[in-house]
Coordinates of C-alpha atoms in Angstrom, one line a residue:
Chain A
X1 CA 0.0 0.0 0.0
X2 CA 2.9 2.3 0.4
X3 CA 4.1 2.1 -3.2
X4 CA 3.3 5.2 -5.4
X5 CA 0.3 5.1 -7.6
X6 CA -1.7 3.1 -5.1
X7 CA -3.2 6.1 -3.2
X8 CA -6.6 4.9 -4.2
X9 CA -6.2 1.4 -3.0
X10 CA -6.7 2.2 0.7
X11 CA -9.9 4.2 0.4
X12 CA -11.5 1.9 -2.2
X13 CA -10.7 -1.3 -0.4
X14 CA -11.8 0.0 3.0
X15 CA -15.0 1.5 1.6
X16 CA -15.8 -1.8 0.0
X17 CA -15.3 -3.5 3.4
X18 CA -17.5 -0.8 5.1
X19 CA -20.3 -1.4 2.5
X20 CA -19.9 -5.1 3.0
X21 CA -20.3 -4.6 6.7
X22 CA -23.4 -2.5 6.2
X23 CA -24.9 -5.2 3.9
X24 CA -23.9 -8.0 6.4
X25 CA -25.7 -6.5 9.4
X26 CA -28.7 -5.0 7.5
X27 CA -32.1 -6.3 8.5
X28 CA -31.0 -8.1 11.7
X29 CA -31.7 -6.0 14.8
X30 CA -29.3 -8.1 16.8
X31 CA -26.4 -7.6 14.3
X32 CA -27.2 -3.9 14.0
X33 CA -26.9 -3.6 17.8
X34 CA -23.6 -5.4 17.7
X35 CA -22.4 -3.2 14.9
X36 CA -23.3 0.0 16.8
X37 CA -21.4 -1.2 19.9
X38 CA -18.4 -2.1 17.7
X39 CA -18.5 1.4 16.2
X40 CA -18.7 3.0 19.6
X41 CA -15.6 1.1 20.6
X42 CA -14.0 2.0 17.2
X43 CA -14.5 5.7 17.9
X44 CA -12.7 5.5 21.2
X45 CA -9.9 3.4 19.8
X46 CA -9.5 5.8 16.9
X47 CA -9.6 8.7 19.3
X48 CA -6.7 7.1 21.3
X49 CA -4.8 6.3 18.1
X50 CA -3.5 9.8 17.5
X51 CA -2.1 10.7 21.0
X52 CA -1.4 7.2 22.2
X53 CA -0.2 5.0 19.3
X54 CA 1.3 7.9 17.2
X55 CA 2.3 10.3 20.0
X56 CA 3.3 7.7 22.6
X57 CA 1.4 9.5 25.4
X58 CA -0.7 7.1 27.5
X59 CA -3.5 9.4 28.6
X60 CA -6.2 7.3 29.9
X61 CA -9.2 9.5 30.6
X62 CA -11.1 8.4 27.5
X63 CA -14.0 7.1 29.4
X64 CA -14.6 10.8 30.4
X65 CA -14.5 12.0 26.8
X66 CA -16.9 9.2 25.8
X67 CA -19.1 10.3 28.7
X68 CA -19.0 13.9 27.6
X69 CA -20.4 13.0 24.2
X70 CA -23.1 10.8 25.6
X71 CA -24.3 13.3 28.3
X72 CA -24.1 16.1 25.8
X73 CA -26.6 14.2 23.6
X74 CA -28.8 13.1 26.6
X75 CA -28.9 16.6 28.1
X76 CA -29.8 18.2 24.8
X77 CA -32.5 15.6 24.2
X78 CA -34.0 16.0 27.7
X79 CA -33.6 19.7 28.4
X80 CA -33.9 21.5 25.1
X81 CA -35.8 21.3 21.8
X82 CA -32.6 21.6 19.7
X83 CA -31.9 19.2 17.0
X84 CA -29.9 16.2 18.4
X85 CA -27.3 16.6 15.8
X86 CA -26.0 19.6 17.8
X87 CA -24.8 17.3 20.4
X88 CA -22.0 16.1 18.1
X89 CA -20.2 19.5 17.8
X90 CA -21.0 20.5 21.3
X91 CA -19.8 17.2 22.8
X92 CA -16.7 17.2 20.6
X93 CA -15.8 20.8 21.7
X94 CA -16.3 20.1 25.4
X95 CA -14.4 16.8 25.2
X96 CA -11.5 18.5 23.3
X97 CA -11.5 21.4 25.8
X98 CA -11.4 18.9 28.7
X99 CA -8.6 17.0 27.1
X100 CA -6.6 20.1 26.4
X101 CA -7.0 21.3 30.0
X102 CA -6.1 17.9 31.4
X103 CA -3.2 17.7 29.0
X104 CA -2.0 21.1 30.0
X105 CA -2.2 20.3 33.7
X106 CA -0.2 17.1 33.1
X107 CA 2.1 18.4 30.4
X108 CA 5.3 17.6 32.3
X109 CA 4.3 14.1 33.0
X110 CA 5.0 11.0 30.9
X111 CA 4.7 7.3 31.2
X112 CA 3.5 5.9 34.5
X113 CA 2.8 9.3 36.1
X114 CA 0.7 10.4 33.2
X115 CA -1.2 7.1 33.1
X116 CA -1.9 7.3 36.9
X117 CA -3.2 10.9 36.9
X118 CA -5.4 10.5 33.8
X119 CA -6.8 7.2 35.3
X120 CA -7.6 9.1 38.5
X121 CA -9.3 11.8 36.4
X122 CA -11.4 9.1 34.7
X123 CA -12.4 7.6 38.1
X124 CA -13.2 11.1 39.4
X125 CA -15.3 11.8 36.4
X126 CA -17.5 8.7 36.9
X127 CA -17.8 9.6 40.6
X128 CA -19.0 13.0 39.5
X129 CA -21.5 11.5 37.1
X130 CA -23.1 9.7 40.1
X131 CA -22.6 12.6 42.5
X132 CA -23.9 15.6 40.4
X133 CA -27.5 14.4 40.4
X134 CA -29.0 17.7 39.3
X135 CA -27.0 17.7 36.1
X136 CA -26.4 14.1 35.2
X137 CA -29.4 12.4 36.8
X138 CA -27.1 10.6 39.3
X139 CA -26.8 6.8 39.4
X140 CA -30.2 6.5 37.6
X141 CA -28.6 8.2 34.5
X142 CA -30.8 9.8 31.9
X143 CA -33.6 7.6 30.5
X144 CA -36.1 7.8 27.6
X145 CA -34.1 10.0 25.2
X146 CA -36.0 11.1 22.2
X147 CA -35.2 9.7 18.8
X148 CA -33.2 11.9 16.5
X149 CA -34.7 13.2 13.3
X150 CA -32.9 12.6 10.1
X151 CA -34.0 14.1 6.7
X152 CA -37.4 14.9 8.1
X153 CA -38.1 11.5 9.5
X154 CA -37.3 9.8 12.8
X155 CA -33.9 8.1 12.4
X156 CA -34.3 4.3 12.1
X157 CA -31.8 2.0 13.6
X158 CA -30.8 0.7 10.1
X159 CA -30.1 4.2 8.9
X160 CA -28.2 5.0 12.1
X161 CA -26.0 1.9 11.6
X162 CA -25.2 2.8 8.0
X163 CA -24.4 6.4 8.9
X164 CA -22.2 5.3 11.8
X165 CA -20.2 2.8 9.7
X166 CA -19.7 5.5 7.1
X167 CA -18.5 7.9 9.9
X168 CA -16.1 5.3 11.2
X169 CA -14.7 4.9 7.7
X170 CA -14.3 8.6 7.2
X171 CA -12.6 9.1 10.5
X172 CA -10.2 6.2 10.1
X173 CA -9.4 7.3 6.6
X174 CA -8.8 10.9 7.7
X175 CA -6.5 9.6 10.5
X176 CA -4.6 7.4 8.1
X177 CA -4.0 10.5 5.8
X178 CA -3.1 12.6 8.9
X179 CA -0.6 10.0 9.9
X180 CA 1.5 10.6 6.8
X181 CA 1.0 14.4 6.8
X182 CA 3.7 16.7 8.2
X183 CA 1.7 17.0 11.4
X184 CA 1.4 13.2 11.7
X185 CA 5.1 12.7 11.1
X186 CA 5.9 15.2 13.8
X187 CA 3.5 13.6 16.3
X188 CA 5.1 10.2 15.5
X189 CA 8.6 11.5 15.8
X190 CA 7.7 13.0 19.2
X191 CA 7.2 9.5 20.5
X192 CA 10.8 8.5 20.2
X193 CA 12.7 11.8 19.9
X194 CA 10.8 14.7 21.5
X195 CA 14.0 16.8 21.7
X196 CA 14.8 16.4 18.0
X197 CA 11.2 17.5 17.1
X198 CA 11.5 20.5 19.4
X199 CA 14.8 21.5 17.8
X200 CA 13.2 21.5 14.4
X201 CA 11.1 24.4 15.6
X202 CA 7.9 22.5 16.3
X203 CA 6.6 23.1 19.9
X204 CA 6.2 19.6 21.3
X205 CA 3.7 20.6 24.0
X206 CA 1.3 22.3 21.5
X207 CA 1.6 19.2 19.3
X208 CA 0.6 17.0 22.2
X209 CA -2.3 19.2 23.2
X210 CA -3.6 19.3 19.7
X211 CA -3.4 15.6 19.3
X212 CA -5.1 15.0 22.7
X213 CA -7.9 17.4 21.8
X214 CA -8.5 15.8 18.4
X215 CA -8.5 12.4 19.9
X216 CA -11.0 13.3 22.7
X217 CA -13.3 14.9 20.1
X218 CA -13.3 11.7 18.0
X219 CA -14.0 9.6 21.2
X220 CA -16.9 11.8 22.2
X221 CA -18.6 11.0 18.9
X222 CA -18.6 7.4 20.1
X223 CA -20.3 8.6 23.3
X224 CA -23.1 10.4 21.4
X225 CA -23.6 7.3 19.3
X226 CA -23.8 5.1 22.4
X227 CA -26.5 7.4 23.8
X228 CA -28.6 7.4 20.6
X229 CA -28.3 3.7 20.2
X230 CA -29.5 2.9 23.7
X231 CA -32.0 5.8 24.1
X232 CA -30.7 6.0 27.7
X233 CA -27.4 6.3 29.5
X234 CA -26.1 5.1 32.9
X235 CA -23.0 6.4 34.6
X236 CA -21.5 2.9 34.9
X237 CA -21.3 2.6 31.2
X238 CA -18.5 5.1 31.4
X239 CA -16.4 3.4 34.1
X240 CA -12.6 3.2 33.6
X241 CA -12.6 -0.5 32.7
X242 CA -13.7 0.7 29.3
X243 CA -10.4 2.5 28.8
X244 CA -8.5 -0.8 29.2
X245 CA -10.5 -2.4 26.4
X246 CA -9.8 0.6 24.2
X247 CA -6.0 0.8 24.8
X248 CA -5.7 -2.8 23.7
X249 CA -7.8 -2.5 20.5
X250 CA -5.2 -0.8 18.3
X251 CA -2.5 -3.0 19.8
X252 CA -4.4 -6.2 19.0
X253 CA -5.6 -5.0 15.6
X254 CA -2.3 -3.5 14.6
X255 CA -0.5 -0.3 15.4
X256 CA 0.8 0.6 12.0
X257 CA -2.5 2.0 10.7
X258 CA -5.7 3.4 12.2
X259 CA -7.6 0.5 10.5
X260 CA -6.0 -1.7 13.1
X261 CA -8.0 0.2 15.8
X262 CA -11.2 -0.6 13.9
X263 CA -10.2 -4.2 13.5
X264 CA -9.3 -4.3 17.2
X265 CA -12.8 -3.0 18.0
X266 CA -14.4 -5.8 15.9
X267 CA -12.2 -8.4 17.7
X268 CA -13.1 -7.0 21.1
X269 CA -16.8 -7.1 20.6
X270 CA -16.5 -10.6 19.0
X271 CA -14.4 -11.9 22.0
X272 CA -16.4 -10.3 24.8
X273 CA -20.0 -10.2 23.7
X274 CA -20.4 -12.4 20.6
X275 CA -18.8 -15.8 21.1
X276 CA -21.1 -17.7 23.3
X277 CA -18.4 -20.3 23.5
X278 CA -16.2 -18.0 25.6
X279 CA -19.1 -16.6 27.7
X280 CA -17.7 -15.0 30.9
X281 CA -14.2 -15.9 30.1
X282 CA -14.2 -13.7 26.9
X283 CA -12.4 -10.8 28.6
X284 CA -9.8 -13.2 30.0
X285 CA -9.1 -14.7 26.5
X286 CA -9.0 -11.2 25.1
X287 CA -6.5 -10.0 27.7
X288 CA -4.3 -13.0 27.1
X289 CA -4.5 -12.4 23.4
X290 CA -3.3 -8.8 24.0
X291 CA -0.4 -10.0 26.1
X292 CA 0.5 -12.5 23.4
X293 CA 0.5 -9.9 20.8
X294 CA 2.6 -7.5 22.9
X295 CA 5.2 -10.1 23.6
X296 CA 5.6 -12.0 20.4
X297 CA 3.7 -10.2 17.6
X298 CA 4.0 -6.5 18.1
X299 CA 2.6 -5.5 14.7
X300 CA -0.8 -6.8 15.5
X301 CA -3.2 -8.8 13.4
X302 CA -3.5 -6.2 10.6
X303 CA 0.3 -5.8 10.5
X304 CA 0.8 -9.4 9.6
X305 CA -2.1 -9.5 7.2
X306 CA -0.5 -6.6 5.3
X307 CA 2.9 -8.2 5.3
X308 CA 1.4 -11.3 3.9
X309 CA -0.5 -9.4 1.2
X310 CA 2.6 -7.5 0.3
X311 CA 4.6 -10.7 -0.2
X312 CA 1.8 -12.1 -2.3
X313 CA 1.7 -8.9 -4.4
X314 CA 5.4 -8.9 -4.9
X315 CA 5.2 -12.6 -5.8
X316 CA 2.7 -12.1 -8.6
X317 CA 4.5 -9.0 -9.9
X318 CA 7.8 -11.0 -9.9
X319 CA 6.0 -13.7 -11.9
X320 CA 4.8 -11.1 -14.4
X321 CA 8.2 -9.6 -15.1
X322 CA 9.6 -13.1 -15.6
X323 CA 6.9 -13.7 -18.2
X324 CA 7.5 -10.4 -19.9
Chain B
X1 CA -13.0 13.9 63.5
X2 CA -14.2 11.0 65.5
X3 CA -11.2 9.0 66.8
X4 CA -12.5 5.8 65.1
X5 CA -11.5 7.5 61.8
X6 CA -7.9 7.6 63.0
X7 CA -8.0 3.9 63.4
X8 CA -9.2 3.6 59.8
X9 CA -6.5 5.9 58.6
X10 CA -3.9 3.7 60.2
X11 CA -5.4 0.5 58.7
X12 CA -5.8 1.9 55.2
X13 CA -2.5 3.7 55.4
X14 CA -0.7 0.5 56.3
X15 CA -2.3 -1.2 53.3
X16 CA -1.3 1.6 50.8
X17 CA 2.2 1.6 52.4
X18 CA 2.6 -2.1 51.7
X19 CA 1.6 -1.8 48.1
X20 CA 4.0 1.2 47.8
X21 CA 6.8 -0.8 49.4
X22 CA 6.2 -3.5 46.8
X23 CA 6.5 -0.9 44.1
X24 CA 9.7 0.5 45.7
X25 CA 11.4 -3.0 45.8
X26 CA 10.7 -3.7 42.1
X27 CA 11.7 -0.1 41.3
X28 CA 15.0 -0.6 43.1
X29 CA 15.7 -3.9 41.5
X30 CA 14.3 -3.5 38.0
X31 CA 14.0 0.3 37.5
X32 CA 10.3 -0.3 36.7
X33 CA 6.9 0.7 38.2
X34 CA 5.2 -2.7 38.6
X35 CA 1.6 -1.5 38.0
X36 CA 0.2 -5.1 38.3
X37 CA 1.0 -5.3 42.1
X38 CA -2.6 -4.2 43.0
X39 CA -4.2 -7.1 41.1
X40 CA -1.8 -9.5 42.8
X41 CA -3.0 -8.2 46.2
X42 CA -6.6 -8.6 44.9
X43 CA -5.9 -12.1 43.6
X44 CA -4.4 -13.2 46.9
X45 CA -7.2 -11.7 48.9
X46 CA -10.0 -13.0 46.6
X47 CA -8.4 -16.4 46.4
X48 CA -8.0 -16.7 50.2
X49 CA -11.6 -15.6 50.7
X50 CA -12.9 -18.0 48.1
X51 CA -10.9 -21.0 49.4
X52 CA -12.1 -20.4 52.9
X53 CA -15.8 -19.9 52.0
X54 CA -16.3 -22.1 49.0
X55 CA -13.6 -24.8 49.5
X56 CA -13.7 -24.6 53.3
X57 CA -9.9 -24.6 53.6
X58 CA -8.5 -23.5 57.0
X59 CA -7.8 -19.8 56.9
X60 CA -4.0 -20.0 57.1
X61 CA -3.8 -22.5 54.3
X62 CA -5.9 -20.3 52.1
X63 CA -3.8 -17.2 52.9
X64 CA -0.5 -19.0 52.3
X65 CA -1.9 -20.3 49.0
X66 CA -3.0 -16.8 48.0
X67 CA 0.4 -15.3 48.8
X68 CA 2.1 -18.1 46.9
X69 CA -0.2 -17.3 43.9
X70 CA 0.8 -13.7 44.1
X71 CA 4.5 -14.5 44.1
X72 CA 4.1 -16.9 41.2
X73 CA 2.1 -14.3 39.2
X74 CA 4.7 -11.7 39.7
X75 CA 7.6 -14.0 38.7
X76 CA 5.7 -15.1 35.7
X77 CA 5.1 -11.5 34.7
X78 CA 8.8 -10.8 34.7
X79 CA 9.8 -14.0 32.9
X80 CA 7.1 -14.1 30.2
X81 CA 6.1 -10.4 29.8
X82 CA 8.4 -7.7 31.0
X83 CA 11.8 -9.4 30.2
X84 CA 11.0 -10.3 26.6
X85 CA 9.5 -6.9 25.9
X86 CA 12.4 -4.9 27.5
X87 CA 14.8 -7.1 25.5
X88 CA 13.1 -6.2 22.3
X89 CA 12.5 -2.5 22.7
X90 CA 15.7 -1.5 24.5
X91 CA 15.1 1.5 26.7
X92 CA 11.7 2.7 25.4
X93 CA 9.3 3.0 28.3
X94 CA 5.9 2.8 26.7
X95 CA 5.9 -0.8 25.6
X96 CA 6.7 -2.0 29.1
X97 CA 4.1 0.3 30.5
X98 CA 1.4 -1.0 28.1
X99 CA 2.5 -4.6 28.9
X100 CA 2.1 -4.2 32.6
X101 CA -1.2 -2.4 32.2
X102 CA -2.3 -5.4 30.1
X103 CA -1.1 -7.7 32.9
X104 CA -3.1 -5.7 35.4
X105 CA -6.2 -6.3 33.3
X106 CA -5.4 -9.9 32.6
X107 CA -4.9 -10.8 36.3
X108 CA -8.2 -9.1 37.2
X109 CA -10.0 -11.1 34.5
X110 CA -8.2 -14.3 35.6
X111 CA -9.4 -13.7 39.2
X112 CA -13.0 -13.0 37.9
X113 CA -13.0 -16.2 35.9
X114 CA -11.5 -18.5 38.6
X115 CA -13.1 -17.0 41.8
X116 CA -16.2 -15.5 40.3
X117 CA -17.3 -11.9 39.8
X118 CA -19.1 -11.3 43.1
X119 CA -17.5 -9.5 46.0
X120 CA -16.2 -11.4 49.0
X121 CA -15.9 -10.2 52.6
X122 CA -12.4 -10.8 53.8
X123 CA -11.6 -13.3 56.6
X124 CA -10.2 -11.7 59.8
X125 CA -7.0 -13.3 61.0
X126 CA -7.7 -12.7 64.7
X127 CA -10.6 -11.4 66.8
X128 CA -10.5 -10.1 70.3
X129 CA -13.1 -11.3 72.8
X130 CA -13.0 -7.7 74.2
X131 CA -11.7 -5.1 71.7
X132 CA -9.3 -2.5 73.1
X133 CA -11.0 0.7 73.8
X134 CA -9.0 3.8 73.0
X135 CA -11.0 7.0 73.9
X136 CA -14.2 6.6 71.9
X137 CA -12.5 4.3 69.3
X138 CA -12.6 0.5 69.4
X139 CA -9.5 -1.3 68.2
X140 CA -10.3 -4.8 67.0
X141 CA -7.9 -7.8 66.5
X142 CA -7.5 -7.3 62.8
X143 CA -6.3 -3.8 63.3
X144 CA -3.5 -5.0 65.6
X145 CA -2.6 -7.6 63.1
X146 CA -2.5 -5.1 60.2
X147 CA -0.2 -2.8 62.1
X148 CA 2.0 -5.6 63.4
X149 CA 2.4 -7.3 60.1
X150 CA 3.0 -4.1 58.3
X151 CA 5.8 -3.0 60.7
X152 CA 7.3 -6.5 60.6
X153 CA 7.4 -6.5 56.8
X154 CA 9.0 -3.0 56.8
X155 CA 11.7 -4.0 59.4
X156 CA 12.4 -7.3 57.6
X157 CA 12.7 -5.5 54.2
X158 CA 15.0 -2.9 55.7
X159 CA 17.2 -5.6 57.1
X160 CA 17.2 -7.5 53.8
X161 CA 18.3 -4.5 51.9
X162 CA 21.0 -3.7 54.3
X163 CA 22.5 -7.0 55.2
X164 CA 21.7 -9.6 52.6
X165 CA 23.8 -10.0 49.4
X166 CA 20.8 -9.7 47.0
X167 CA 19.3 -6.8 49.0
X168 CA 22.6 -4.9 48.7
X169 CA 22.9 -5.7 45.0
X170 CA 19.3 -4.7 44.3
X171 CA 19.9 -1.0 44.1
X172 CA 23.0 -1.4 41.9
X173 CA 21.0 -3.3 39.4
X174 CA 18.0 -0.9 39.4
X175 CA 20.2 2.2 39.0
X176 CA 22.1 1.0 35.9
X177 CA 21.5 -2.5 34.6
X178 CA 24.2 -2.3 31.9
X179 CA 26.8 -1.2 34.4
X180 CA 25.7 -3.9 36.8
X181 CA 25.9 -6.6 34.1
X182 CA 29.4 -5.4 33.1
X183 CA 30.5 -5.7 36.7
X184 CA 29.3 -9.3 36.7
X185 CA 26.2 -9.0 38.9
X186 CA 23.6 -11.7 38.2
X187 CA 21.2 -9.1 36.9
X188 CA 18.4 -11.5 35.7
X189 CA 18.3 -13.3 39.0
X190 CA 18.3 -10.1 41.1
X191 CA 15.5 -8.7 39.0
X192 CA 13.6 -11.9 39.5
X193 CA 14.1 -11.6 43.2
X194 CA 12.8 -8.1 43.2
X195 CA 9.6 -9.2 41.4
X196 CA 9.2 -12.1 43.7
X197 CA 9.6 -10.0 46.9
X198 CA 7.2 -7.3 45.4
X199 CA 4.6 -10.0 44.7
X200 CA 5.1 -11.4 48.2
X201 CA 4.5 -8.1 49.9
X202 CA 1.4 -7.4 47.7
X203 CA 0.2 -11.0 48.3
X204 CA 0.4 -10.5 52.1
X205 CA -1.2 -7.0 51.9
X206 CA -4.3 -8.2 50.1
X207 CA -5.7 -10.8 52.5
X208 CA -4.4 -8.7 55.5
X209 CA -6.6 -5.7 54.6
X210 CA -9.6 -7.4 52.9
X211 CA -11.4 -8.1 56.2
X212 CA -11.8 -4.3 56.4
X213 CA -13.2 -3.4 53.0
X214 CA -14.0 -6.7 51.2
X215 CA -12.6 -7.5 47.8
X216 CA -13.8 -8.2 44.3
X217 CA -12.1 -9.0 41.0
X218 CA -12.0 -5.3 40.0
X219 CA -10.4 -4.0 43.3
X220 CA -6.9 -4.4 41.9
X221 CA -6.9 -1.2 39.8
X222 CA -7.6 1.1 42.7
X223 CA -5.0 -0.8 44.9
X224 CA -2.4 -0.2 42.1
X225 CA -3.3 3.4 41.7
X226 CA -3.5 4.3 45.4
X227 CA -0.3 2.4 46.1
X228 CA 1.5 4.2 43.3
X229 CA 0.3 7.6 44.6
X230 CA 1.4 6.7 48.1
X231 CA 4.8 5.8 46.7
X232 CA 5.1 9.1 44.8
X233 CA 4.0 11.1 47.9
X234 CA 6.5 9.4 50.1
X235 CA 9.3 9.4 47.6
X236 CA 11.8 6.7 46.8
X237 CA 14.7 7.9 48.9
X238 CA 14.1 5.7 51.9
X239 CA 12.6 2.3 52.6
X240 CA 10.3 4.0 55.2
X241 CA 9.1 6.6 52.7
X242 CA 6.2 4.4 51.5
X243 CA 4.9 4.1 55.1
X244 CA 4.7 7.9 55.3
X245 CA 3.2 8.2 51.8
X246 CA 0.6 5.6 52.6
X247 CA -0.5 7.2 55.9
X248 CA -0.7 10.7 54.3
X249 CA -2.8 9.4 51.4
X250 CA -5.1 7.5 53.8
X251 CA -5.4 10.6 56.0
X252 CA -6.3 12.7 53.1
X253 CA -8.9 10.3 51.7
X254 CA -10.6 9.7 55.1
X255 CA -10.6 13.4 55.9
X256 CA -12.0 14.4 52.5
X257 CA -14.8 11.9 52.7
X258 CA -15.6 12.8 56.3
X259 CA -15.7 16.5 55.6
X260 CA -17.2 16.6 52.1
X261 CA -18.9 13.3 51.6
X262 CA -17.7 10.1 50.1
X263 CA -17.4 11.2 46.4
X264 CA -14.7 13.7 47.4
X265 CA -12.4 10.8 48.3
X266 CA -11.7 10.4 44.5
X267 CA -11.6 14.1 43.9
X268 CA -9.1 14.7 46.7
X269 CA -6.9 11.8 45.5
X270 CA -6.8 13.3 42.0
X271 CA -6.0 16.8 43.3
X272 CA -3.3 15.6 45.7
X273 CA -1.7 13.4 43.0
X274 CA -1.8 16.2 40.4
X275 CA -0.2 18.6 42.9
X276 CA 2.5 16.2 44.1
X277 CA 3.3 15.1 40.5
X278 CA 3.6 18.8 39.4
X279 CA 5.4 20.3 42.3
X280 CA 7.2 17.5 44.2
X281 CA 7.5 14.5 41.9
X282 CA 10.5 13.3 44.0
X283 CA 8.2 12.9 47.0
X284 CA 8.8 13.9 50.6
X285 CA 11.8 11.7 51.2
X286 CA 14.1 12.0 48.2
X287 CA 17.7 10.9 48.1
X288 CA 19.9 14.0 48.2
X289 CA 23.0 14.0 46.2
X290 CA 25.8 15.8 47.9
X291 CA 28.1 18.1 46.0

């Protein structure tokens, strides 16, 4: 995929897969629900991709950003007559602002210290969701959200699923492009050589804050989606355990590309919710799979699939030249 | 504050201090924050509670089994996870951090799968017929045990670091593994000893404290976090620093939830951690380098 002239391969192949996914789940309410959950996870994983996988900063407060998106939608649904679509930009803005503030407060921290403080922030956020009853509805959450209107009609679940899969495709593709842009290259260089990046005249702290803000905004979309899909939200849906699943998604799927985060989300939902064979032990198998990937297969599932495809591609091309 | 709360501060403080001490030993020996210590403590506590109630083992057998499991988990983590990854990435911190976070999650899920996902009350090790009365406060048997065992562990560890060969070598290896290897220290074995001792301390801390607050398969994360913050507050300059850090963090949490209601426990912890990390990341007891 990296060779010149194949700039169209990535969008076309992935769009084809996205359309195939839409067709596969269409008509089955159960599969549609599974697809929506997968997309929620995919949004968080994609949100983490930029600051975490590319930038190397393990900021873990993503449950809070997801919660911001969800509560933005729920509050607009319950306390205003605005179009629910407004919750997307509002949620994204609040989540990005929260992430930038938290990032600014923790700008000198890295590694374990950053992970610990951001985890505590995530825990404090869920505590606040239960505590601030007048705003968030407390432990009962916010129930009975109205159905959003799309093109003059109430949004059906099937349409929501299609729009969502399309949105995941757009975000992942945008991130993939961003990865190879000058901004993306600087973010990735920061992970290993922050001082070198700084000495090129790029302010590393601003770079980090921007990537944290963008990532939080993407994750909050997942939150809004979650609220729409369930017509209700509960504070425990945004507990910190969620963050663990989300850190592991891009690792399991493959760190080299944002598509790995999407693949990771699909794997997680399959492992933990889908396979009745695994039942309660799904998360155990999932965590062992992650450890296995970390220790012996650091490129993740997608990484090895791509290597295989590239070998195949080179093999056929080699064959052609010999014939010609 | 009612004086009973001071008893709670001491109990919780001792527990945080033990987890922080586990961190400190692994940090000395392997230059590494062992985030999975909390789940080891949880595993040991949950295992002991499960074996006593479901399998009807005698308490001490269950506790010994739990502690052994914690040590084994810690050793396995070093051998199968941390060591291969550090060998591959050479000096980059993030992969080890992710791996130990994955271990944290995996151990929690393992405990949830083996012992079930419902909370267990812990089993007290000792109960007085007549609890000691101290002012308005009542001090039960488990409180005495917690304080006694914690102090004993701290004293033993201090002695181990000072007088045993491995204890003395521990710091040399943690400071600079390459130099220690060049000088012929058995680096791999010393690191393994550090992980084993860290697991041992966490394994004892879990069932020791669980009679006070109960335990479930998800407790490990907060154990890890609070222990880490206690370590940062105390600093890494002295073997006794974790004890100070643990007691300060416990005092802060209890005072916050007494004064402002229980949700503020988490807010106070976040604020305290952020302030400490920002202004005094070396903790209260840092090693001073003389010029």
